Coordinates of C-alpha atoms in Angstrom, one line a residue:
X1 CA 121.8 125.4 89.2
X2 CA 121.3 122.1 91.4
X3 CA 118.8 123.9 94.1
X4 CA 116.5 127.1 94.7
X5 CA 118.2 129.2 97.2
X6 CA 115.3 127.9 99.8
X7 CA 116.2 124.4 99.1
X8 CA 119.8 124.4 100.0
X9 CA 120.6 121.6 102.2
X10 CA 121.5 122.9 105.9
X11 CA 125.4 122.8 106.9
X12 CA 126.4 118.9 107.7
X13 CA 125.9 117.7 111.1
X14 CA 128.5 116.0 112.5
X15 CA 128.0 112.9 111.4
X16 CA 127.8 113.8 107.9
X17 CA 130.8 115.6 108.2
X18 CA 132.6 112.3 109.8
X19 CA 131.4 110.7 106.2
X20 CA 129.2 108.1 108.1
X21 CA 126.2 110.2 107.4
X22 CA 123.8 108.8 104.4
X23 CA 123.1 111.1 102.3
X24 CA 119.7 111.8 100.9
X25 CA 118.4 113.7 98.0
X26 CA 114.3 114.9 98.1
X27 CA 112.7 115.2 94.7
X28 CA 109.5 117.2 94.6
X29 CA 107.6 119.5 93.3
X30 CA 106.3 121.2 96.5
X31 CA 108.6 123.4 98.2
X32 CA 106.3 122.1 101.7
X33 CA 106.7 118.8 101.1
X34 CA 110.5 118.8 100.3
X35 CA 110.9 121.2 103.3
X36 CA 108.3 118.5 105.6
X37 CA 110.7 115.3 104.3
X38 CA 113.8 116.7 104.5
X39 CA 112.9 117.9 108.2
X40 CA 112.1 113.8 109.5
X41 CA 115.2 112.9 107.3
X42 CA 117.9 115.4 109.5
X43 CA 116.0 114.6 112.6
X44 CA 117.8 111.1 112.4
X45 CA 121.8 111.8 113.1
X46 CA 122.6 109.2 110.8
X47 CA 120.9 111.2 107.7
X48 CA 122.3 114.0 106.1
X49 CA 120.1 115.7 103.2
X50 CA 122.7 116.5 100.7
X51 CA 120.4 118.1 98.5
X52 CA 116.7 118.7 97.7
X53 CA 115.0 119.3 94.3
X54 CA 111.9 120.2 92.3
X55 CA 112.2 118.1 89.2
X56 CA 113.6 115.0 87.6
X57 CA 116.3 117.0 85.6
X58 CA 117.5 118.9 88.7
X59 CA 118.2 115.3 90.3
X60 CA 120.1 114.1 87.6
X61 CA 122.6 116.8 87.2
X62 CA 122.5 116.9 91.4
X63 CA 123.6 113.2 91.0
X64 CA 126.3 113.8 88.3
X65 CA 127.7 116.3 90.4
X66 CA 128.0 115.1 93.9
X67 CA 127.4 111.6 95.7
X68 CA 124.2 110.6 97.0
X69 CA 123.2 107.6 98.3
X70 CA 119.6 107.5 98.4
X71 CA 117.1 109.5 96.5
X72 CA 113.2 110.2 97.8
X73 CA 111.8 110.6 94.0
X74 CA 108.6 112.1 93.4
X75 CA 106.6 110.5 90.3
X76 CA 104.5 113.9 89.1
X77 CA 106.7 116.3 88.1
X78 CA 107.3 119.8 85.9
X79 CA 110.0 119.6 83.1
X80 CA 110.9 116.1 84.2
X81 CA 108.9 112.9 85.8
X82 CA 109.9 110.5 88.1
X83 CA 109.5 107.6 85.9
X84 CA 111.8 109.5 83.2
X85 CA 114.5 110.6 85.1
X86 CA 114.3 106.9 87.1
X87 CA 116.6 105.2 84.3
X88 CA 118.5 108.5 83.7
X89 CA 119.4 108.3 87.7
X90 CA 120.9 104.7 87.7
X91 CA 122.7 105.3 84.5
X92 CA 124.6 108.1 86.2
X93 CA 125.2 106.0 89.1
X94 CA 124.7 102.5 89.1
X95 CA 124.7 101.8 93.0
X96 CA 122.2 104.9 93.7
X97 CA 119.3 103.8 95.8
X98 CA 116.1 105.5 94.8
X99 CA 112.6 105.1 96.3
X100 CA 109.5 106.3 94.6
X101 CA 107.1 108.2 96.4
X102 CA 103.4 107.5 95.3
X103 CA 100.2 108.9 95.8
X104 CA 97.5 106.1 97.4
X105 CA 95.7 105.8 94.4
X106 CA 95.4 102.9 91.6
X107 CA 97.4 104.7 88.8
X108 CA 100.6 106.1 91.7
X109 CA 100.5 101.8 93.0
X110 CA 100.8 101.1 88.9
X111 CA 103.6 103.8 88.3
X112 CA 105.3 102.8 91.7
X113 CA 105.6 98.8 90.5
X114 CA 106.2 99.8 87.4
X115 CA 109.2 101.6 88.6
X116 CA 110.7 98.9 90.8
X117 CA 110.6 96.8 87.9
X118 CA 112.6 99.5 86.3
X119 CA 114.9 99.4 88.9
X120 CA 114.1 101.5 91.8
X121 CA 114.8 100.1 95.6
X122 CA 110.9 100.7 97.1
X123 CA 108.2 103.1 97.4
X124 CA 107.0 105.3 99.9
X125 CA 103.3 105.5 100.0
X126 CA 103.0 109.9 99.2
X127 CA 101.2 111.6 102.3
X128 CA 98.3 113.5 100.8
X129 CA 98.7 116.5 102.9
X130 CA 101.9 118.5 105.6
X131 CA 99.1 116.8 108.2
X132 CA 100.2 113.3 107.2
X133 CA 103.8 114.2 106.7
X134 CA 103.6 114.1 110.6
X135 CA 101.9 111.1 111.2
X136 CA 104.1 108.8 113.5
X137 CA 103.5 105.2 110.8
X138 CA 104.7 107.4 108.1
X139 CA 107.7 108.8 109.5
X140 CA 109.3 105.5 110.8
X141 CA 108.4 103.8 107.3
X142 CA 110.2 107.0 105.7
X143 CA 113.2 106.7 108.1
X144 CA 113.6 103.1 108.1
X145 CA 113.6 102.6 104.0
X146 CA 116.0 105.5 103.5
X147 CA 118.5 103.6 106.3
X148 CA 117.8 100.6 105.3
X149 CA 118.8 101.4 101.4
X150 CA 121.8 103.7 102.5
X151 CA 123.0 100.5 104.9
X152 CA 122.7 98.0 101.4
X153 CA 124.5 101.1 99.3
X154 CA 127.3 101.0 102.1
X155 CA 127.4 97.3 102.3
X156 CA 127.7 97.3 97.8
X157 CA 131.4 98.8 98.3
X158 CA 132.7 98.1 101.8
X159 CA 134.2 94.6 103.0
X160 CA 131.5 92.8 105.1
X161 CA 131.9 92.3 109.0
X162 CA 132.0 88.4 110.3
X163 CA 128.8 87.4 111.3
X164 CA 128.5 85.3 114.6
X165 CA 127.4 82.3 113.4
X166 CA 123.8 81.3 113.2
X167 CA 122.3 77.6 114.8
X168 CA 120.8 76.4 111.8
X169 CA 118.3 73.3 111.2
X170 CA 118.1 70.2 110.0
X171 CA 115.7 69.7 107.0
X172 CA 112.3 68.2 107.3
X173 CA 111.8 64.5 107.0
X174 CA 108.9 65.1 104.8
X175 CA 108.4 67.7 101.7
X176 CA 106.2 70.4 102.0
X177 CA 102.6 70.9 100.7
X178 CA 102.8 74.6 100.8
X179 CA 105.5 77.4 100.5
X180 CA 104.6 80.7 102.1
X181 CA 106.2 83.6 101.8
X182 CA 106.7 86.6 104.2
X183 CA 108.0 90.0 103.5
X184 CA 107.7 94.0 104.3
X185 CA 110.2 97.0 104.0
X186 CA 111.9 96.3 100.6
X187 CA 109.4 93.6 99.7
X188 CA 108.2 94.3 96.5
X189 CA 111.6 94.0 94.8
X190 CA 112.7 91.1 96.8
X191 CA 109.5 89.5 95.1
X192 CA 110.5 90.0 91.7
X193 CA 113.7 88.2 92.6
X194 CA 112.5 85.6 94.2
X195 CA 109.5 84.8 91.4
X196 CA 111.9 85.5 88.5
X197 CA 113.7 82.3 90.3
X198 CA 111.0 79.9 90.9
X199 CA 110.0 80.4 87.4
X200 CA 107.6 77.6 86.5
X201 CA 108.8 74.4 88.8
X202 CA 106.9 75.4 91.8
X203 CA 104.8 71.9 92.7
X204 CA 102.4 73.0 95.8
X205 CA 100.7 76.6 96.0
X206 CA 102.1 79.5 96.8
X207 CA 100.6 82.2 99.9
X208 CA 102.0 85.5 100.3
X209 CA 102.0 88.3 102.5
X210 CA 103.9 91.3 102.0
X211 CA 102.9 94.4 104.3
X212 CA 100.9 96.9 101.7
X213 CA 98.1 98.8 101.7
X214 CA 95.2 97.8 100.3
X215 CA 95.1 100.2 97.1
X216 CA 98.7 98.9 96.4
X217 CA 98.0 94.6 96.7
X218 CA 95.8 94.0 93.3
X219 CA 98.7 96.3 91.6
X220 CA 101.7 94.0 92.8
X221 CA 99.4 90.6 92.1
X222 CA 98.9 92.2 88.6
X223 CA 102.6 92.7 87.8
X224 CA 103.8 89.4 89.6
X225 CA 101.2 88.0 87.2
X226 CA 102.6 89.7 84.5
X227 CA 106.6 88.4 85.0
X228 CA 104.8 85.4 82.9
X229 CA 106.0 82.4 85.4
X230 CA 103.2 81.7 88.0
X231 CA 100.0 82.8 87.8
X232 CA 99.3 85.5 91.0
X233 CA 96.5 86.7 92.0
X234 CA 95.3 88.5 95.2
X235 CA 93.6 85.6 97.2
X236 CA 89.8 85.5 97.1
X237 CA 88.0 84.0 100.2
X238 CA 87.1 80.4 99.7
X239 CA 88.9 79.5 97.0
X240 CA 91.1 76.5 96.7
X241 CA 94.9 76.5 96.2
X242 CA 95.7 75.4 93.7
X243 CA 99.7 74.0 93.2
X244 CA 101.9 76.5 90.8
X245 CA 99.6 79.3 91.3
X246 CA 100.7 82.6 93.9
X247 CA 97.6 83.8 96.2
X248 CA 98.7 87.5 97.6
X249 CA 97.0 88.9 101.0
X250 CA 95.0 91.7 100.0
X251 CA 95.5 95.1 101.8
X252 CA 93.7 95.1 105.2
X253 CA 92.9 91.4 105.0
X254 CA 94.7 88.7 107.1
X255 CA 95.5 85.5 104.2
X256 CA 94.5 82.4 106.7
X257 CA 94.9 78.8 105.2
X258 CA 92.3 76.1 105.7
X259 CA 92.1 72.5 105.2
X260 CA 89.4 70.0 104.1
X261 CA 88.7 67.0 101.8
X262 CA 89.1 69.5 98.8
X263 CA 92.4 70.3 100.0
X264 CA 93.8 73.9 100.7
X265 CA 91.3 76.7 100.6
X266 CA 91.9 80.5 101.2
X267 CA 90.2 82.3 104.2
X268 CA 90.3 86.1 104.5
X269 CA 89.5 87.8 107.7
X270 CA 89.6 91.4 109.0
X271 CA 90.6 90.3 112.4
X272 CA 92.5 92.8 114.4
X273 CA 95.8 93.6 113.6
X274 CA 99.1 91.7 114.5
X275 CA 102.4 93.4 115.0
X276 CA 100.5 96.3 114.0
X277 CA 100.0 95.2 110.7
X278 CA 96.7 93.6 108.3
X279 CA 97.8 91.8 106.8
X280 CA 100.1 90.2 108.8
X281 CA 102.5 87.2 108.2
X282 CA 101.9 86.0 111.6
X283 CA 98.2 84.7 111.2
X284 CA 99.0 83.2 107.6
X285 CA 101.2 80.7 109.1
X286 CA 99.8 79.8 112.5
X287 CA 97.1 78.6 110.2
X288 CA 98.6 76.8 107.6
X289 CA 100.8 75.2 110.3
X290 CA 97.9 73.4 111.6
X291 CA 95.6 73.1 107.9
X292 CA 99.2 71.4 106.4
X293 CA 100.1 69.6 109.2
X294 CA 103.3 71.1 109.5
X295 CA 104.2 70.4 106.2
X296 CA 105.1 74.3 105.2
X297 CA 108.5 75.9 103.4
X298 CA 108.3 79.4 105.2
X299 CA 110.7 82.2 102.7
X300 CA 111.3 84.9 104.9
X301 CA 112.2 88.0 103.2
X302 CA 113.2 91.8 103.8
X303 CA 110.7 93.8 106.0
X304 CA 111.1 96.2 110.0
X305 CA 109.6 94.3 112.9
X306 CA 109.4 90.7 113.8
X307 CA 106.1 89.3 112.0
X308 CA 106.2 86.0 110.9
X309 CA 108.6 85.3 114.2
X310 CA 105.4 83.4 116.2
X311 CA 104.2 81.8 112.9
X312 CA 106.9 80.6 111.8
X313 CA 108.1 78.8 115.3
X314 CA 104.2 77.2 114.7
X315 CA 105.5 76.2 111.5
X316 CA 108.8 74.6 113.1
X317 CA 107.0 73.0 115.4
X318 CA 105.4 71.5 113.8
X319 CA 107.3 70.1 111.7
X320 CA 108.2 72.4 108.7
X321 CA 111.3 74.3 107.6
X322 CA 112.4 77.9 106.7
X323 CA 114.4 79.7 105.1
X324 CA 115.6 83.4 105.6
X325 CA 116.8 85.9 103.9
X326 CA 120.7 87.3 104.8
X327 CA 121.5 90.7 106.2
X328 CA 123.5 91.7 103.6
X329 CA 121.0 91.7 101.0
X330 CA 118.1 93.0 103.6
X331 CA 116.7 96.6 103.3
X332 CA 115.7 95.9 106.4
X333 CA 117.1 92.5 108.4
X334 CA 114.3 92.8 110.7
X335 CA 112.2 90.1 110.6
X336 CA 114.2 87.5 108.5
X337 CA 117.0 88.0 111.4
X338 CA 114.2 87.6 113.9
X339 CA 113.5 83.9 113.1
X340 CA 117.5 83.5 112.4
X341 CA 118.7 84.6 115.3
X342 CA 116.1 82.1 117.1
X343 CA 117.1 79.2 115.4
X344 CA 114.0 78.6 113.4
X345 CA 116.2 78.4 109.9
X346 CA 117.0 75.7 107.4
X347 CA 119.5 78.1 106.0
X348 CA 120.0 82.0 106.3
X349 CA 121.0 83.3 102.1
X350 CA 121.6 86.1 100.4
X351 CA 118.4 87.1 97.9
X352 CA 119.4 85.5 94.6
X353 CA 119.9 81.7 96.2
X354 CA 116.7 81.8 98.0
X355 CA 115.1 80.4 95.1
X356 CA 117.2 77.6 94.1
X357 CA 117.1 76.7 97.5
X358 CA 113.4 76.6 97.7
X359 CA 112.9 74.4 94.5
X360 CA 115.7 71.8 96.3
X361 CA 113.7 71.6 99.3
X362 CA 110.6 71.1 97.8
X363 CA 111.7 68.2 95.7
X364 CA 110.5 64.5 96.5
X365 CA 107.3 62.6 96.2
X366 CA 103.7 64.1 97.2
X367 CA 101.3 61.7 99.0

């Protein structure tokens, strides 16, 4: 038995009857929350929820017997956990997209991380209650993850359509001092991939900001920390940047950059938000434009929206260079093909050259 007989999935729409239609599995234990999710799911035409289910075991065989492109998997379940079916999941179908859904709490932001390092796609902050099921923020961040990883699923075993091409350019006539890093929807794992590449060779410090709430950032500093490569930690206002080291916005801070005599210091603020977000990408490079004099390697990665779009034309500007991430390895080519499609890029790559790419650009002598 894959389902209870309130669970089964409702008759395919028309677009999941055409095939195009991505289909979604829901994992929980609460009959209102499955019922809640898999209502915002079908409310999108291109989402079909094949199947919803109360535990980890029921997902598996669900899996084995049917295709499924992406699955929303609770962590806390009867009979069989998240984290334990997680590995169980991918081994019955490699190319299965699965996203975890959390609670907002230290130990959920722990399990979460834990399981993208595992293997999972992203998270889904877990609403606490059927009120915040309904909240508008939640919804579109539901909606655009399960599209987004049902798009990359797609993409894994269908021929990819020509790309107009991009205006890219030229590199900077100077190094840079500073490499910062944007990122949002699908961030976290596009993290992992792109610290697992820098491994130890990075000369200047690092600033990041990924979109995340604040119960979530000390969690993803702790396991970037923990890949054993660069130390990470979430940035601390005041302090000075130090080169080889990664300083992470915290949740509900901006991450500005400052300079002096001592060289580049950290300064957090709780200004309003930008592109509706704190913290924002925007903010982090408008100022380390002007504290580096230009000299800045912007790594645009994954995320909805089109933060880091100003900041990183403040960056051009002035003199830096950046790199984006490519649409075929993007959860979301949102605000990587924002500062692509304006011309602001060095080079436009898929996820696993990004690295490489960085370390060759930030070669050369330092004043």
């Amino acid at each position: 038995m894959i389902a209870s007989a309130t669970d089964l999935a409702r008759p395919p729409t028309a677009a999941s009857s055409s095939g195009a239609a991505i289909r979604v599995m829901v994992c929980d234990d609460s009959a209102v929350i499955r019922g809640a999710l898999a209502r915002i799911l079908e409310s999108d035409p291109a989402i079909t929820v094949a199947s919803r289910v109360q535990n980890g075991q029921l997902a598996v065989e669900a899996v084995r017997a049917a295709r499924i492109d992406v699955v929303v998997l609770d962590i806390e379940m009867p009979v069989m956990d998240g984290l334990t079916a997680l590995p169980l999941l991918l081994r019955a179908d490699p190319g299965l997209r699965i996203v975890m859904a959390s609670t907002l709490t230290t130990r959920g932001a722990d399990i979460a991380l834990r399981a993208l390092r595992m293997g999972a796609a992203d998270y889904l902050p877990k609403p606490s209650s059927i009120g915040t099921v309904n909240d508008d923020g939640f919804r579109r961040e539901l909606l655009e993850k399960v599209k987004g990883l049902g798009r990359l699923r797609r993409r894994a075993t269908m021929p990819v359509a020509p790309q107009p091409p991009l205006t890219l350019r030229p590199a900077p006539a100077l190094p840079a001092v500073l490499l910062a890093v944007g990122s949002s929807t699908g961030g976290p794992q596009a993290l992992f991939n792109l610290v697992q590449g820098l491994g130890r060779s990075v000369s200047v410090p690092v600033v990041m900001t990924q979109h995340m709430p604040a119960t979530f950032t000390p969690i993803l500093a702790d396991h970037l920390n923990r890949m054993g490569l660069m130390p990470c930690t979430e940035a601390r206002d005041g302090e000075t940047l130090v080169a080889g080291r990664i300083y992470l916005a915290p949740g509900d801070r901006h991450l500005l950059v400052e300079g002096g005599r001592a060289g580049l210091r950290a300064h957090l603020t709780s200004d309003p938000a930008e592109n509706f977000c704190r913290p924002s990408v925007d903010p982090m490079l408008r100022s380390a434009a002007a504290a580096c004099a230009g000299r800045v390697l912007v790594a645009m990665l994954t995320g909805m929206g089109r933060d880091g779009l100003a900041g990183t034309a403040k960056v051009i500007e002035a003199g830096g260079a950046a790199i984006g991430q490519d649409e075929a390895t993007s959860v979301v080519w949102g605000m990587p093909g924002a500062i692509a499609r304006a011309g602001l890029c060095h080079a436009v790559l898929p996820l696993p050259k990004i690295a490489p790419k960085l370390l060759e650009m930030l070669k050369g002598t330092r004043p």
